[in-house]
PDB file of C-alpha atoms in Angstrom:
ATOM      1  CA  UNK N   1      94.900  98.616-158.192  1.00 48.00           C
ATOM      2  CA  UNK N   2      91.379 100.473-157.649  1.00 51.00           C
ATOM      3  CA  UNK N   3      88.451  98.775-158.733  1.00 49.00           C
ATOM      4  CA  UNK N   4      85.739 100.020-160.598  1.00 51.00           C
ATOM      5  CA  UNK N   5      82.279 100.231-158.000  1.00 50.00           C
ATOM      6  CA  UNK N   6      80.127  97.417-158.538  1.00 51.00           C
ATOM      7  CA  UNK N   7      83.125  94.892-160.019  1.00 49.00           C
ATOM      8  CA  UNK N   8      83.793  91.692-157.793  1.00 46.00           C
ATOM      9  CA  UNK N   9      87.207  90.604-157.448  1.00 49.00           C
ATOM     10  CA  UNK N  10      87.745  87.253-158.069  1.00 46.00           C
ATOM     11  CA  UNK N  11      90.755  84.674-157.195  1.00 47.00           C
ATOM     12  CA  UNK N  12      92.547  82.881-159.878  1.00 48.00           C
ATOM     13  CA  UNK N  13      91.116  79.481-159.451  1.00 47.00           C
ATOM     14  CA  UNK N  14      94.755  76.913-158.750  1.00 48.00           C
ATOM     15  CA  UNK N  15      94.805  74.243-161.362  1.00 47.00           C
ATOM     16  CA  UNK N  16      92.353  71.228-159.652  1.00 44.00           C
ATOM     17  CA  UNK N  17      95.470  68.623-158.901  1.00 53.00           C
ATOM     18  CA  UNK N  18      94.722  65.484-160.015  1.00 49.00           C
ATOM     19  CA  UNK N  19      95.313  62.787-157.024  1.00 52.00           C
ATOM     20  CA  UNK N  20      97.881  60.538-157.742  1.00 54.00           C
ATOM     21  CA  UNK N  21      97.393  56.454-157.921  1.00 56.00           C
ATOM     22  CA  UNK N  22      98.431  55.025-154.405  1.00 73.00           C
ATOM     23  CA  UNK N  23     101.338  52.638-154.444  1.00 79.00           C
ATOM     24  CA  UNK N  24      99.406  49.349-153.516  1.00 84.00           C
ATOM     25  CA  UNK N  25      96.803  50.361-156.111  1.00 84.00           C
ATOM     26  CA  UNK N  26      99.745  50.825-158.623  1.00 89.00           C
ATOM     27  CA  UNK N  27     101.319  47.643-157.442  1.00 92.00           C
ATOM     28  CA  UNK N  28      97.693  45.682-157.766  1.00 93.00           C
ATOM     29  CA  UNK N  29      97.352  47.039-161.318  1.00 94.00           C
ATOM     30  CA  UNK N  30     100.867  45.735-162.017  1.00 94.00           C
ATOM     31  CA  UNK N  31     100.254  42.189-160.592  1.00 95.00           C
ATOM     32  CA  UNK N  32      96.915  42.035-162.846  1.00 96.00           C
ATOM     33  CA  UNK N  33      98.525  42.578-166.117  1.00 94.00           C
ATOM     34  CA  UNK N  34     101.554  40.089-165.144  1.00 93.00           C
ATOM     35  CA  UNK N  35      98.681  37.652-164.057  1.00 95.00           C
ATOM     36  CA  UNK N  36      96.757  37.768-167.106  1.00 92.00           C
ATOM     37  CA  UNK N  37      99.650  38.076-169.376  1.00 89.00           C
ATOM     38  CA  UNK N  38     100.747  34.533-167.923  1.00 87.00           C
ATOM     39  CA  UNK N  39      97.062  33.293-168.164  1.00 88.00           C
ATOM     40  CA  UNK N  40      96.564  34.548-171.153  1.00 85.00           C
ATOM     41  CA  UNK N  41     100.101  32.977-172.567  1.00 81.00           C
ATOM     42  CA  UNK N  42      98.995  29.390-170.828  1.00 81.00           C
ATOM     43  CA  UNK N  43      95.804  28.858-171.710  1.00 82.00           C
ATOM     44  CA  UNK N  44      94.661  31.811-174.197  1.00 78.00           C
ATOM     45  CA  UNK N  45      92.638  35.166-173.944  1.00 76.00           C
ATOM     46  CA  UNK N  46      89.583  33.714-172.888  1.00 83.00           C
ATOM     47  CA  UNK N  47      90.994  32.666-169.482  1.00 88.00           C
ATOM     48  CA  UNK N  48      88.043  33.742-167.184  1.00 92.00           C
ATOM     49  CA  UNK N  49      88.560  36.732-165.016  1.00 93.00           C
ATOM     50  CA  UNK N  50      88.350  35.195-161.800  1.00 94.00           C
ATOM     51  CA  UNK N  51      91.434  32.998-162.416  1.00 95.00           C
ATOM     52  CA  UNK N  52      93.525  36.025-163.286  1.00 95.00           C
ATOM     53  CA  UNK N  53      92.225  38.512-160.125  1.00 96.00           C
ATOM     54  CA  UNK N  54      92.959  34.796-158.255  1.00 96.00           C
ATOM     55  CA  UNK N  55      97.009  34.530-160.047  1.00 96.00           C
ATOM     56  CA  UNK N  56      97.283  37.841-159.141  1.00 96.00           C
ATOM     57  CA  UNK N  57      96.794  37.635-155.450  1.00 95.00           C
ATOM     58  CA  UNK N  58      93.334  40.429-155.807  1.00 95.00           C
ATOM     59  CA  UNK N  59      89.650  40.301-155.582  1.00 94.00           C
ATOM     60  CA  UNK N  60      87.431  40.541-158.587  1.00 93.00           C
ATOM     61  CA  UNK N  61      86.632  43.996-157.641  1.00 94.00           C
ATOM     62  CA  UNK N  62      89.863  45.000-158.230  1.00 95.00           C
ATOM     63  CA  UNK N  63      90.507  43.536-161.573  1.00 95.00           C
ATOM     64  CA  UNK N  64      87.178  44.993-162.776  1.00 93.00           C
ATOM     65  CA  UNK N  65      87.811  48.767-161.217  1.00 93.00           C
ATOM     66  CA  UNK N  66      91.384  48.894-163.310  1.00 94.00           C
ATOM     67  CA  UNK N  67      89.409  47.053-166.462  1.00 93.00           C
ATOM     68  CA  UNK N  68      86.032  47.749-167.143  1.00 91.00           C
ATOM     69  CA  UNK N  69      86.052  44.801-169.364  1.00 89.00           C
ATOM     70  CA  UNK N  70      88.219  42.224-171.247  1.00 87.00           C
ATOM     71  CA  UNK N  71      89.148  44.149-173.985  1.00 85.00           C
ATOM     72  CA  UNK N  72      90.376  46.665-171.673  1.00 88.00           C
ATOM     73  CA  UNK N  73      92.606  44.038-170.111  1.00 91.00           C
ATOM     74  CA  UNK N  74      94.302  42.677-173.110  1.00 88.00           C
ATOM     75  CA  UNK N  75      94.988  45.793-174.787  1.00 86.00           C
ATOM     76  CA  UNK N  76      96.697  46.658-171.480  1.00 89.00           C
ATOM     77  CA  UNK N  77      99.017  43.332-171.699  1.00 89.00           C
ATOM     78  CA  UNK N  78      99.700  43.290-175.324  1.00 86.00           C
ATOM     79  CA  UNK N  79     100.696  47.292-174.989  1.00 86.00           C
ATOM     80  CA  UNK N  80     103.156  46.422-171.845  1.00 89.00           C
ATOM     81  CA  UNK N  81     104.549  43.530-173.620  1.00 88.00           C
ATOM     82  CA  UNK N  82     104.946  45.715-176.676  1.00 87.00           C
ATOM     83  CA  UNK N  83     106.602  48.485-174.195  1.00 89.00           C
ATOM     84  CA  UNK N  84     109.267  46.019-173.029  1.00 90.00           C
ATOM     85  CA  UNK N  85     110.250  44.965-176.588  1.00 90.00           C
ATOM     86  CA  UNK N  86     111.053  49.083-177.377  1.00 91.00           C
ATOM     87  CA  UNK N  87     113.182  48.696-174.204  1.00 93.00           C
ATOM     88  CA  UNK N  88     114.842  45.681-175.065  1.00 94.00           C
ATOM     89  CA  UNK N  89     115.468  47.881-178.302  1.00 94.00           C
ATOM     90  CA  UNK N  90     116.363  50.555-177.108  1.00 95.00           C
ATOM     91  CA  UNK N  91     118.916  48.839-175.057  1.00 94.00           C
ATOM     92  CA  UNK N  92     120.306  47.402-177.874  1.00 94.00           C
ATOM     93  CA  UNK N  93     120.892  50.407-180.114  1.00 93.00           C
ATOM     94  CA  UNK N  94     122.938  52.049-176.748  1.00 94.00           C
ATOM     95  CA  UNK N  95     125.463  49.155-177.180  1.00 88.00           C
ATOM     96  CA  UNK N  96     128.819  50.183-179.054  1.00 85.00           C
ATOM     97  CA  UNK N  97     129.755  46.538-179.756  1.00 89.00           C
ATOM     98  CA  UNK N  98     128.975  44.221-182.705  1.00 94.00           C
ATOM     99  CA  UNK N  99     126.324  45.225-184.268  1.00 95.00           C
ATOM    100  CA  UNK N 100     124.998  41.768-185.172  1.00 96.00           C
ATOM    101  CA  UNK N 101     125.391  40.405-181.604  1.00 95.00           C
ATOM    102  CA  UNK N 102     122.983  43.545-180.351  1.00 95.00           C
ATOM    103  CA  UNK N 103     120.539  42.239-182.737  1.00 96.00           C
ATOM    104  CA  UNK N 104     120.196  38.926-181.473  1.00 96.00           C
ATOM    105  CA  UNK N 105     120.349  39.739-178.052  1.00 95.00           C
ATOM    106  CA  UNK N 106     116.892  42.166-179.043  1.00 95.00           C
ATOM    107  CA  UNK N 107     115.586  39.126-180.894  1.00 95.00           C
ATOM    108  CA  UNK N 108     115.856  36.890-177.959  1.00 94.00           C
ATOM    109  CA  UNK N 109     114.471  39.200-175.959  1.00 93.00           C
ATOM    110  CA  UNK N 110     111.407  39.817-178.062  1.00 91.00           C
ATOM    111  CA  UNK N 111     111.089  35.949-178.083  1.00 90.00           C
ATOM    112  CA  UNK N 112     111.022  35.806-174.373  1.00 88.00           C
ATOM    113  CA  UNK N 113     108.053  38.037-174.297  1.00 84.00           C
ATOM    114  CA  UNK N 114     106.267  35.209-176.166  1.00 79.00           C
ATOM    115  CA  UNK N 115     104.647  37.801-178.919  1.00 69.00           C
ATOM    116  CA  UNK N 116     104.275  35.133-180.981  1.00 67.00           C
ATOM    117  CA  UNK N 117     100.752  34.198-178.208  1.00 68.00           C
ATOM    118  CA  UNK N 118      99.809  37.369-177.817  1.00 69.00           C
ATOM    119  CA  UNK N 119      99.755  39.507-180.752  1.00 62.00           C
ATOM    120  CA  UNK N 120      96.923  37.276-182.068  1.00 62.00           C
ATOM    121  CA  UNK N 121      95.227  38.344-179.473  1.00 62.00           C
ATOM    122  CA  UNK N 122      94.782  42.302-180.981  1.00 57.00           C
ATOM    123  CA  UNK N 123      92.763  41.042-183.804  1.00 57.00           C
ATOM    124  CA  UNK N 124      90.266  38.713-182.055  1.00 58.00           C
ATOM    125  CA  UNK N 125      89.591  40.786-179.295  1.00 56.00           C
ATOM    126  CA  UNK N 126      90.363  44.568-179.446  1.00 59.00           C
ATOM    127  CA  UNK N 127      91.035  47.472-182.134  1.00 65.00           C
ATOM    128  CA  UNK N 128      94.289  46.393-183.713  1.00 66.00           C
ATOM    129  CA  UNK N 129      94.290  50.231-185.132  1.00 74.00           C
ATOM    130  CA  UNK N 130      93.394  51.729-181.230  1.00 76.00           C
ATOM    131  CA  UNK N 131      95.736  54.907-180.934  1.00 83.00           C
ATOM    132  CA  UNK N 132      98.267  52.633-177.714  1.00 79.00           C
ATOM    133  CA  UNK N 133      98.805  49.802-179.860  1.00 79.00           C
ATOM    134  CA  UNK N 134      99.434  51.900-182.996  1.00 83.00           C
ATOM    135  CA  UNK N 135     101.821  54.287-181.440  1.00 86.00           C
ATOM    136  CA  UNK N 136     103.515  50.994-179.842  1.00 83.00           C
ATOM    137  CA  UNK N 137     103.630  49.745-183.001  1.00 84.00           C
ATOM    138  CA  UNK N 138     104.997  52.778-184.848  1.00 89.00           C
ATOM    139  CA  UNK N 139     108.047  52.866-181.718  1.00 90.00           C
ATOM    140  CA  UNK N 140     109.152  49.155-182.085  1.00 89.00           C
ATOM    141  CA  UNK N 141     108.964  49.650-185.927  1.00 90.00           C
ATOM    142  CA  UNK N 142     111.621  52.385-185.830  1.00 93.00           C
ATOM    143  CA  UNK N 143     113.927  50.867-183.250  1.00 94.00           C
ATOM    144  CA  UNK N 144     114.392  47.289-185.179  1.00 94.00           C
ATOM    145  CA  UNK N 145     115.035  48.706-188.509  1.00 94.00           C
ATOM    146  CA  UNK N 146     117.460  51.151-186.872  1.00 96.00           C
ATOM    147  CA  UNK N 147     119.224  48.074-185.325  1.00 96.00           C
ATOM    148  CA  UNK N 148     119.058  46.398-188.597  1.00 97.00           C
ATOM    149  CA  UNK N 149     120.251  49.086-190.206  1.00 97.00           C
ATOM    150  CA  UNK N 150     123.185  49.763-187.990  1.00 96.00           C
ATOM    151  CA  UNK N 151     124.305  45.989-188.561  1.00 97.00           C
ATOM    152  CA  UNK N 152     123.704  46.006-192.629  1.00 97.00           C
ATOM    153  CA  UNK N 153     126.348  49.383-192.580  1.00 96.00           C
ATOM    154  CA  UNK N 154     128.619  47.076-190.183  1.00 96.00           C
ATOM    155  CA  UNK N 155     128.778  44.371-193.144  1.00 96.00           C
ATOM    156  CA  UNK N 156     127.163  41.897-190.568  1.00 96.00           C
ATOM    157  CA  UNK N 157     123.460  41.278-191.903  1.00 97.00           C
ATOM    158  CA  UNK N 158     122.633  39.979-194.763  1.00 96.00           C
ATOM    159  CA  UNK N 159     121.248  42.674-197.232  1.00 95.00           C
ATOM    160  CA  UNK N 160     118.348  41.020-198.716  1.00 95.00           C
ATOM    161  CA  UNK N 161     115.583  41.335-195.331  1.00 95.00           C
ATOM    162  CA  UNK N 162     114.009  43.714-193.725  1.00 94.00           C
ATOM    163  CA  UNK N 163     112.187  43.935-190.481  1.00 92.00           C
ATOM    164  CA  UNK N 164     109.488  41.642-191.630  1.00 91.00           C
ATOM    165  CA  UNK N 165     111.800  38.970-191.947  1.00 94.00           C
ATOM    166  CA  UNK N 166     113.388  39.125-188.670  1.00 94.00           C
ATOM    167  CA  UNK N 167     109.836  39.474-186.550  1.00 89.00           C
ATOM    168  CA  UNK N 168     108.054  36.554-188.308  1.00 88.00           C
ATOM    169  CA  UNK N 169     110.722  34.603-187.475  1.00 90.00           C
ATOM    170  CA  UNK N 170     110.715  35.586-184.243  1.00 90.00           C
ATOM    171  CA  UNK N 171     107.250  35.019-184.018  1.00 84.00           C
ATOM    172  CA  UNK N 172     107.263  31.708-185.388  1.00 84.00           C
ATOM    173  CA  UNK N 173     109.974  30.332-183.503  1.00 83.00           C
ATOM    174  CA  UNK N 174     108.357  31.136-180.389  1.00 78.00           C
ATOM    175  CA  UNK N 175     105.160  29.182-181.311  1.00 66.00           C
ATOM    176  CA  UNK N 176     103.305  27.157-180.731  1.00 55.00           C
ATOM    177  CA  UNK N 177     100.213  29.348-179.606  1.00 51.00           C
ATOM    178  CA  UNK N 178      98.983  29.742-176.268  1.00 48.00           C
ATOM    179  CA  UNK N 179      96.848  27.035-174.924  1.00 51.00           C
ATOM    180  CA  UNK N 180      98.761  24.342-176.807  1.00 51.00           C
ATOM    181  CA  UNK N 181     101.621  23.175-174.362  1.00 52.00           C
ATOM    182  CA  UNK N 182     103.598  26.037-175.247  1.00 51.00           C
ATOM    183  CA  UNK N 183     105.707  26.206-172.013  1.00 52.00           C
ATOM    184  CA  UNK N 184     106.672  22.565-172.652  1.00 59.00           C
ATOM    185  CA  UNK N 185     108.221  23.826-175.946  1.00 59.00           C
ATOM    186  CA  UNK N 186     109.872  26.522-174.186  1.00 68.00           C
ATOM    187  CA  UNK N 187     113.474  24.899-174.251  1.00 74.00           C
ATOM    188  CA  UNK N 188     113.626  24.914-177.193  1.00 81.00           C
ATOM    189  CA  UNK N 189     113.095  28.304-178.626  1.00 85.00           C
ATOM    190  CA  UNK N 190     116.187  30.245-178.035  1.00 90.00           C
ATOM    191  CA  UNK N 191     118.040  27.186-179.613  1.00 90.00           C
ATOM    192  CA  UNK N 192     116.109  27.497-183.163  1.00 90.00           C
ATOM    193  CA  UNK N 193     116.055  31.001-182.765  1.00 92.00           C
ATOM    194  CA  UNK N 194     119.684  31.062-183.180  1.00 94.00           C
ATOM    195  CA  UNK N 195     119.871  28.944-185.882  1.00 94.00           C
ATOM    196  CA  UNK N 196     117.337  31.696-187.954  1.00 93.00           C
ATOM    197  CA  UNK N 197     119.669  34.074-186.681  1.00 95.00           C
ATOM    198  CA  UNK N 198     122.819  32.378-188.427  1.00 95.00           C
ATOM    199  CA  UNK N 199     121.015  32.332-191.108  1.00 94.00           C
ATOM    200  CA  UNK N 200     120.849  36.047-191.238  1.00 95.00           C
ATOM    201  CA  UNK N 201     124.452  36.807-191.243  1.00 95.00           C
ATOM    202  CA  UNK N 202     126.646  38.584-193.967  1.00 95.00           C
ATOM    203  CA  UNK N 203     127.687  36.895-196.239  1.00 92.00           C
ATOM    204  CA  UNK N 204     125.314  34.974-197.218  1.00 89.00           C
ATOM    205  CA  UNK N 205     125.886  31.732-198.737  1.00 86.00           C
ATOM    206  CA  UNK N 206     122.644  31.327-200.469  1.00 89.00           C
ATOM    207  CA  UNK N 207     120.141  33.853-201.964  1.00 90.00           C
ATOM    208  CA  UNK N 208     116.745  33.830-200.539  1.00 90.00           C
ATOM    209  CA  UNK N 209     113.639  32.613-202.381  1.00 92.00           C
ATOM    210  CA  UNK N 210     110.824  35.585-203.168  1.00 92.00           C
ATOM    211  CA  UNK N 211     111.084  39.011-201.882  1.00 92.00           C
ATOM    212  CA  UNK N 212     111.911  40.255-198.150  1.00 92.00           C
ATOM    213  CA  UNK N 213     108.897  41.146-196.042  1.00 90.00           C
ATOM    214  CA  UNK N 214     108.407  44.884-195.170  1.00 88.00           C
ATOM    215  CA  UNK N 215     106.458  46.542-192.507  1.00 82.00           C
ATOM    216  CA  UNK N 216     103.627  47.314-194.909  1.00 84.00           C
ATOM    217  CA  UNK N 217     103.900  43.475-195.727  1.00 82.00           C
ATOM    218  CA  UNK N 218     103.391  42.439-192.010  1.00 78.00           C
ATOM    219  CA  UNK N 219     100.537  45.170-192.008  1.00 73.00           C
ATOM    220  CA  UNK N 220      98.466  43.624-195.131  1.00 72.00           C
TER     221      UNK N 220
END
């Protein structure tokens, strides 16, 4: 194609490629928030810094060039932790067999991630409305109350609670909070656990005092 005199040909300008994260900065990251998750589990969210960057095998430079500050760090944690409990979901609503037994094995899951220490954390120390936590949130919302509902249509879970019901007690069951000896009580969560989880089955043999807690309950 002919130009017109005087016009200057340009080249298309390739799309600036963004580099990607080396693996052994990837793999630092990842040993950071599995430090501080620990720490912050143990001993609570205002572990210092230093002890996590030394748990985590890195130097302080390191933990600060992946978090700018703490906040950064434990929205990081409570959004992985949230992450694994939509797989552990997930996983669960893929099973074909009883629809109850999926449940629990979620529920114990969920325990194990000890969300019971950290979700406090997202009010005390970051946005608990910040756009990662939220969307989360919103994922791990859907999932459980698709598992629940799968095991209400079986005839397996009682009809009269919701999601609410089933996360508190998760929650609570997994107490006490962190910095209280809470990996000495550690043997003995999945065995009260499964008692609330008996209690859950259909058919009930008692009907539950007050009303069951909702989503927008747990969100008040």
């Amino acid at each position: 194609m002919r130009l017109k005199e005087g016009t200057v040909q340009t080249a298309t300008p390739e799309a600036r490629r963004m580099p990607r994260p080396r693996a052994d900065a990837l793999r630092n990251r990842e040993r950071i928030v599995t430090a501080a998750r620990e720490m912050f589990v143990e001993f609570g969210p205002d572990v210092p810094l230093d002890e996590i960057a030394r748990r985590a095998g890195v130097g302080n430079a390191t933990v600060y060039r992946n978090f700018p500050d703490r906040d950064a760090l434990v929205r990081e944690v409570v959004c992985s932790v949230m992450d694994r409990t939509v797989r552990a979901a997930e996983q669960a609503l893929s099973e074909t067999g009883d629809a109850f037994e999926a449940l629990e094995r979620f529920a114990h899951a969920a325990a194990d991630e000890r969300i019971s220490a950290l979700c406090p954390m997202v009010s005390s120390t970051f946005d608990q409305n910040h756009p990662d936590l939220e969307d989360a949130r919103r994922r791990a919302e859907s999932l459980v109350a698709q598992l629940m509902d799968r095991a209400k249509a079986a005839g397996r879970l009682r009809d009269d609670v919701e999601y609410g019901d089933l996360m508190v007690g998760v929650a609570q069951l997994s107490r006490p909070p962190a910095g209280t000896g809470c990996l000495n009580a550690d043997r003995f969560v999945h065995r009260h656990l499964q008692l609330f989880l008996d209690g859950m089955r259909a058919p009930a043999p008692t009907v539950l005092p007050g009303a069951a807690v909702t989503v927008e309950d747990l969100r008040r």
